[in-house]
């Protein structure tokens, strides 16, 4: 952890020094304004692309459901499918339509899920399900 903090501290210090150098060059008219803007934009775009690559590289592996948690909570396959659609942001009516269920059945599944996950709201259910690796 300390190593990571030191590395990022050095990287940020170098970046701050580089920006100050470029600002000084801009102030003394060593660089025209478009060159200055282009250099800063290129640096920020490269940093953004690198950061995006780093963040998505961790998610390359496939999702593996925690089957032990599913069985210990006593979730049925139908409840897991409802939970997946809940996490996708679907409303009760949309879940009922896509799963070909009645809206009352969806409400029953959701109340069972809330009870089994020991939560009271949809967002809490999604958060706890992700924490337990029940859904991606």
mmCIF file of C-alpha atoms in Angstrom, residues 6-134:
data_model
loop_
_atom_site.group_PDB
_atom_site.id
_atom_site.type_symbol
_atom_site.label_atom_id
_atom_site.label_comp_id
_atom_site.label_asym_id
_atom_site.label_seq_id
_atom_site.Cartn_x
_atom_site.Cartn_y
_atom_site.Cartn_z
ATOM 1 C CA UNK A 6 4.745 6.645 -3.129
ATOM 2 C CA UNK A 7 4.545 5.719 -6.815
ATOM 3 C CA UNK A 8 1.407 7.807 -7.345
ATOM 4 C CA UNK A 9 2.944 10.682 -5.390
ATOM 5 C CA UNK A 10 5.968 10.665 -7.690
ATOM 6 C CA UNK A 11 3.775 10.415 -10.799
ATOM 7 C CA UNK A 12 1.637 13.355 -9.666
ATOM 8 C CA UNK A 13 4.725 15.403 -8.772
ATOM 9 C CA UNK A 14 6.223 14.800 -12.228
ATOM 10 C CA UNK A 15 2.891 15.682 -13.848
ATOM 11 C CA UNK A 16 2.633 18.895 -11.814
ATOM 12 C CA UNK A 17 6.211 19.820 -12.744
ATOM 13 C CA UNK A 18 5.487 19.143 -16.428
ATOM 14 C CA UNK A 19 2.349 21.280 -16.348
ATOM 15 C CA UNK A 20 4.223 24.131 -14.648
ATOM 16 C CA UNK A 21 6.980 23.876 -17.260
ATOM 17 C CA UNK A 22 4.425 24.003 -20.055
ATOM 18 C CA UNK A 23 2.657 26.927 -18.387
ATOM 19 C CA UNK A 24 5.983 28.771 -18.127
ATOM 20 C CA UNK A 25 6.644 28.079 -21.813
ATOM 21 C CA UNK A 26 3.200 29.390 -22.669
ATOM 22 C CA UNK A 27 3.687 32.499 -20.581
ATOM 23 C CA UNK A 28 6.996 33.387 -22.226
ATOM 24 C CA UNK A 29 5.494 32.650 -25.629
ATOM 25 C CA UNK A 30 7.858 29.791 -26.345
ATOM 26 C CA UNK A 31 4.858 27.742 -27.465
ATOM 27 C CA UNK A 32 1.910 29.063 -29.428
ATOM 28 C CA UNK A 33 -1.476 28.548 -27.727
ATOM 29 C CA UNK A 34 -2.599 25.651 -29.994
ATOM 30 C CA UNK A 35 0.621 23.724 -29.255
ATOM 31 C CA UNK A 36 0.177 24.233 -25.512
ATOM 32 C CA UNK A 37 -3.459 23.106 -25.637
ATOM 33 C CA UNK A 38 -2.557 20.156 -27.857
ATOM 34 C CA UNK A 39 0.173 18.948 -25.524
ATOM 35 C CA UNK A 40 -2.037 19.186 -22.439
ATOM 36 C CA UNK A 41 -4.948 17.485 -24.254
ATOM 37 C CA UNK A 42 -2.694 14.670 -25.471
ATOM 38 C CA UNK A 43 -1.305 14.055 -21.999
ATOM 39 C CA UNK A 44 -4.766 13.969 -20.427
ATOM 40 C CA UNK A 45 -6.142 11.722 -23.200
ATOM 41 C CA UNK A 46 -3.234 9.306 -22.784
ATOM 42 C CA UNK A 47 -3.712 9.229 -18.996
ATOM 43 C CA UNK A 48 -7.450 8.627 -19.442
ATOM 44 C CA UNK A 49 -6.872 5.818 -21.946
ATOM 45 C CA UNK A 50 -4.305 4.198 -19.664
ATOM 46 C CA UNK A 51 -6.583 4.455 -16.634
ATOM 47 C CA UNK A 52 -9.534 3.033 -18.595
ATOM 48 C CA UNK A 53 -7.381 0.135 -19.762
ATOM 49 C CA UNK A 54 -6.259 -0.555 -16.198
ATOM 50 C CA UNK A 55 -9.783 -0.472 -14.807
ATOM 51 C CA UNK A 56 -11.241 -2.721 -17.498
ATOM 52 C CA UNK A 57 -8.333 -5.173 -17.393
ATOM 53 C CA UNK A 58 -9.498 -6.295 -13.947
ATOM 54 C CA UNK A 59 -12.923 -7.216 -15.303
ATOM 55 C CA UNK A 60 -11.670 -9.370 -18.158
ATOM 56 C CA UNK A 61 -12.311 -12.572 -16.222
ATOM 57 C CA UNK A 62 -15.776 -14.039 -16.407
ATOM 58 C CA UNK A 63 -18.247 -13.736 -13.581
ATOM 59 C CA UNK A 64 -18.585 -16.760 -11.336
ATOM 60 C CA UNK A 65 -21.695 -16.871 -9.182
ATOM 61 C CA UNK A 66 -21.226 -17.762 -5.534
ATOM 62 C CA UNK A 67 -23.328 -20.935 -5.507
ATOM 63 C CA UNK A 68 -22.668 -21.488 -1.806
ATOM 64 C CA UNK A 69 -24.316 -18.170 -0.993
ATOM 65 C CA UNK A 70 -27.263 -18.992 -3.255
ATOM 66 C CA UNK A 71 -27.881 -22.291 -1.465
ATOM 67 C CA UNK A 72 -27.220 -20.934 2.034
ATOM 68 C CA UNK A 73 -29.721 -18.120 1.464
ATOM 69 C CA UNK A 74 -32.209 -20.557 -0.043
ATOM 70 C CA UNK A 75 -32.651 -18.593 -3.274
ATOM 71 C CA UNK A 76 -34.630 -20.288 -6.005
ATOM 72 C CA UNK A 77 -33.467 -20.059 -9.642
ATOM 73 C CA UNK A 78 -36.497 -17.874 -10.388
ATOM 74 C CA UNK A 79 -35.553 -15.469 -7.596
ATOM 75 C CA UNK A 80 -32.007 -15.263 -8.948
ATOM 76 C CA UNK A 81 -33.363 -14.380 -12.411
ATOM 77 C CA UNK A 82 -35.596 -11.703 -10.861
ATOM 78 C CA UNK A 83 -32.577 -10.368 -8.974
ATOM 79 C CA UNK A 84 -30.549 -10.175 -12.199
ATOM 80 C CA UNK A 85 -33.291 -8.181 -13.915
ATOM 81 C CA UNK A 86 -33.639 -5.984 -10.845
ATOM 82 C CA UNK A 87 -29.921 -5.213 -11.091
ATOM 83 C CA UNK A 88 -30.392 -4.393 -14.782
ATOM 84 C CA UNK A 89 -32.705 -1.586 -13.683
ATOM 85 C CA UNK A 90 -36.002 -3.065 -14.798
ATOM 86 C CA UNK A 91 -39.246 -2.145 -13.076
ATOM 87 C CA UNK A 92 -41.638 -4.746 -11.720
ATOM 88 C CA UNK A 93 -43.778 -4.529 -14.851
ATOM 89 C CA UNK A 94 -40.745 -4.925 -17.122
ATOM 90 C CA UNK A 95 -39.514 -7.907 -15.116
ATOM 91 C CA UNK A 96 -42.980 -9.469 -15.332
ATOM 92 C CA UNK A 97 -43.139 -8.878 -19.083
ATOM 93 C CA UNK A 98 -39.664 -10.261 -19.870
ATOM 94 C CA UNK A 99 -40.052 -13.293 -17.608
ATOM 95 C CA UNK A 100 -43.688 -13.868 -18.621
ATOM 96 C CA UNK A 101 -44.927 -13.654 -15.033
ATOM 97 C CA UNK A 102 -47.687 -11.675 -13.409
ATOM 98 C CA UNK A 103 -46.678 -8.470 -11.618
ATOM 99 C CA UNK A 104 -47.930 -9.960 -8.346
ATOM 100 C CA UNK A 105 -45.581 -12.937 -8.757
ATOM 101 C CA UNK A 106 -42.684 -10.536 -9.280
ATOM 102 C CA UNK A 107 -43.682 -8.646 -6.122
ATOM 103 C CA UNK A 108 -43.759 -11.945 -4.224
ATOM 104 C CA UNK A 109 -40.297 -12.890 -5.507
ATOM 105 C CA UNK A 110 -38.963 -9.446 -4.550
ATOM 106 C CA UNK A 111 -40.407 -9.604 -1.044
ATOM 107 C CA UNK A 112 -38.865 -13.079 -0.635
ATOM 108 C CA UNK A 113 -35.535 -11.708 -1.875
ATOM 109 C CA UNK A 114 -35.687 -8.757 0.510
ATOM 110 C CA UNK A 115 -36.397 -11.095 3.403
ATOM 111 C CA UNK A 116 -33.647 -13.567 2.481
ATOM 112 C CA UNK A 117 -31.080 -10.830 1.878
ATOM 113 C CA UNK A 118 -32.236 -8.963 5.002
ATOM 114 C CA UNK A 119 -32.744 -5.662 3.190
ATOM 115 C CA UNK A 120 -35.656 -3.293 2.771
ATOM 116 C CA UNK A 121 -34.995 -1.535 -0.558
ATOM 117 C CA UNK A 122 -34.166 -2.458 -4.134
ATOM 118 C CA UNK A 123 -30.804 -0.673 -4.071
ATOM 119 C CA UNK A 124 -29.821 -2.441 -0.861
ATOM 120 C CA UNK A 125 -30.750 -5.784 -2.418
ATOM 121 C CA UNK A 126 -28.598 -5.094 -5.472
ATOM 122 C CA UNK A 127 -25.666 -3.934 -3.338
ATOM 123 C CA UNK A 128 -25.810 -6.952 -1.050
ATOM 124 C CA UNK A 129 -26.219 -9.336 -4.002
ATOM 125 C CA UNK A 130 -23.107 -7.872 -5.648
ATOM 126 C CA UNK A 131 -21.237 -8.072 -2.368
ATOM 127 C CA UNK A 132 -22.145 -11.754 -2.071
ATOM 128 C CA UNK A 133 -21.325 -12.294 -5.785
ATOM 129 C CA UNK A 134 -24.843 -13.416 -6.616
#
